[in-house]
């Protein structure tokens, strides 16, 4: 099994960042129904104003190859496109457990 953990910093006012993060979260939470190897996904929007990262997701997939299937699936690509023009930084860790 693989945990795919990604965090994002967004641009804009706090209100704009929250709006983008909320739409992104909704799109991601719909993915397990359409991407077969995606076993689960959890998405959190930062509530701590002292921190600078806005969104984190944790996805569970069977293999590293399935991470690529997930990443390239049209529904995931469409969800990621919601961040276009709003993404300042992205960090990712994938590990087997």
mmCIF file of C-alpha atoms in Angstrom:
data_model
loop_
_atom_site.group_PDB
_atom_site.id
_atom_site.type_symbol
_atom_site.label_atom_id
_atom_site.label_comp_id
_atom_site.label_asym_id
_atom_site.label_seq_id
_atom_site.Cartn_x
_atom_site.Cartn_y
_atom_site.Cartn_z
ATOM 1 C CA UNK A 1 0.000 0.000 0.000
ATOM 2 C CA UNK A 2 1.108 3.555 -0.730
ATOM 3 C CA UNK A 3 0.301 6.767 1.091
ATOM 4 C CA UNK A 4 0.332 9.749 -1.235
ATOM 5 C CA UNK A 5 0.514 12.955 0.808
ATOM 6 C CA UNK A 6 0.440 16.347 -0.886
ATOM 7 C CA UNK A 7 0.235 19.831 0.593
ATOM 8 C CA UNK A 8 -0.364 23.129 -1.171
ATOM 9 C CA UNK A 9 0.235 26.798 -0.503
ATOM 10 C CA UNK A 10 -2.201 28.996 -2.374
ATOM 11 C CA UNK A 11 -2.083 32.625 -3.460
ATOM 12 C CA UNK A 12 -4.640 35.351 -2.830
ATOM 13 C CA UNK A 13 -6.472 36.749 0.151
ATOM 14 C CA UNK A 14 -7.440 34.381 2.963
ATOM 15 C CA UNK A 15 -11.002 34.409 1.620
ATOM 16 C CA UNK A 16 -9.874 33.605 -1.937
ATOM 17 C CA UNK A 17 -7.599 30.820 -0.709
ATOM 18 C CA UNK A 18 -10.424 29.303 1.345
ATOM 19 C CA UNK A 19 -12.802 29.444 -1.628
ATOM 20 C CA UNK A 20 -10.301 27.723 -3.940
ATOM 21 C CA UNK A 21 -9.365 25.163 -1.269
ATOM 22 C CA UNK A 22 -13.022 24.311 -0.648
ATOM 23 C CA UNK A 23 -13.753 23.718 -4.348
ATOM 24 C CA UNK A 24 -10.579 21.654 -4.645
ATOM 25 C CA UNK A 25 -11.514 19.573 -1.599
ATOM 26 C CA UNK A 26 -14.988 18.840 -2.978
ATOM 27 C CA UNK A 27 -13.525 17.721 -6.312
ATOM 28 C CA UNK A 28 -10.933 15.477 -4.653
ATOM 29 C CA UNK A 29 -13.448 13.810 -2.346
ATOM 30 C CA UNK A 30 -15.437 12.685 -5.405
ATOM 31 C CA UNK A 31 -12.441 10.858 -6.926
ATOM 32 C CA UNK A 32 -12.673 7.448 -5.184
ATOM 33 C CA UNK A 33 -15.959 6.835 -7.010
ATOM 34 C CA UNK A 34 -14.342 7.321 -10.435
ATOM 35 C CA UNK A 35 -10.686 6.285 -10.039
ATOM 36 C CA UNK A 36 -10.636 2.544 -9.418
ATOM 37 C CA UNK A 37 -7.275 2.096 -7.631
ATOM 38 C CA UNK A 38 -7.920 5.070 -5.308
ATOM 39 C CA UNK A 39 -8.958 3.336 -2.105
ATOM 40 C CA UNK A 40 -9.470 6.460 -0.023
ATOM 41 C CA UNK A 41 -8.683 10.154 0.135
ATOM 42 C CA UNK A 42 -8.756 12.591 3.025
ATOM 43 C CA UNK A 43 -8.511 16.332 2.433
ATOM 44 C CA UNK A 44 -7.917 18.967 5.082
ATOM 45 C CA UNK A 45 -8.074 22.734 4.851
ATOM 46 C CA UNK A 46 -5.759 24.479 7.293
ATOM 47 C CA UNK A 47 -7.540 26.255 10.143
ATOM 48 C CA UNK A 48 -4.398 27.521 11.881
ATOM 49 C CA UNK A 49 -3.711 31.132 10.815
ATOM 50 C CA UNK A 50 -0.126 30.865 12.090
ATOM 51 C CA UNK A 51 0.684 28.298 9.372
ATOM 52 C CA UNK A 52 1.300 29.028 5.690
ATOM 53 C CA UNK A 53 0.150 25.804 3.993
ATOM 54 C CA UNK A 54 -3.498 25.805 2.943
ATOM 55 C CA UNK A 55 -4.524 22.277 1.912
ATOM 56 C CA UNK A 56 -3.292 18.753 2.554
ATOM 57 C CA UNK A 57 -4.470 15.497 1.050
ATOM 58 C CA UNK A 58 -3.711 11.916 1.958
ATOM 59 C CA UNK A 59 -4.616 9.238 -0.570
ATOM 60 C CA UNK A 60 -4.256 5.476 -0.211
ATOM 61 C CA UNK A 61 -3.430 3.411 -3.294
ATOM 62 C CA UNK A 62 -2.259 -0.197 -3.682
ATOM 63 C CA UNK A 63 1.034 0.466 -5.533
ATOM 64 C CA UNK A 64 3.305 3.220 -6.770
ATOM 65 C CA UNK A 65 2.097 2.406 -10.293
ATOM 66 C CA UNK A 66 -1.434 3.161 -9.105
ATOM 67 C CA UNK A 67 -0.265 6.593 -7.937
ATOM 68 C CA UNK A 68 0.571 7.323 -11.585
ATOM 69 C CA UNK A 69 -2.841 6.011 -12.705
ATOM 70 C CA UNK A 70 -4.483 8.338 -10.183
ATOM 71 C CA UNK A 71 -2.325 11.322 -11.135
ATOM 72 C CA UNK A 72 -3.064 10.968 -14.847
ATOM 73 C CA UNK A 73 -6.774 10.151 -14.583
ATOM 74 C CA UNK A 74 -8.917 12.844 -16.281
ATOM 75 C CA UNK A 75 -10.991 13.412 -13.126
ATOM 76 C CA UNK A 76 -7.824 14.073 -11.098
ATOM 77 C CA UNK A 77 -6.425 16.317 -13.814
ATOM 78 C CA UNK A 78 -9.684 18.319 -13.746
ATOM 79 C CA UNK A 79 -9.536 18.618 -9.941
ATOM 80 C CA UNK A 80 -5.907 19.784 -10.083
ATOM 81 C CA UNK A 81 -6.860 22.374 -12.708
ATOM 82 C CA UNK A 82 -8.973 24.116 -10.064
ATOM 83 C CA UNK A 83 -5.682 25.318 -8.559
ATOM 84 C CA UNK A 84 -4.503 26.932 -11.810
ATOM 85 C CA UNK A 85 -3.413 30.472 -11.076
ATOM 86 C CA UNK A 86 -3.727 29.926 -7.314
ATOM 87 C CA UNK A 87 -0.916 27.467 -6.479
ATOM 88 C CA UNK A 88 2.167 29.021 -4.892
ATOM 89 C CA UNK A 89 3.879 25.803 -3.759
ATOM 90 C CA UNK A 90 3.333 22.072 -3.686
ATOM 91 C CA UNK A 91 5.112 19.366 -1.674
ATOM 92 C CA UNK A 92 4.560 15.620 -2.004
ATOM 93 C CA UNK A 93 5.655 12.453 -0.207
ATOM 94 C CA UNK A 94 4.780 8.943 -1.406
ATOM 95 C CA UNK A 95 5.704 5.973 0.750
ATOM 96 C CA UNK A 96 4.847 2.330 1.087
ATOM 97 C CA UNK A 97 3.406 1.139 4.357
#
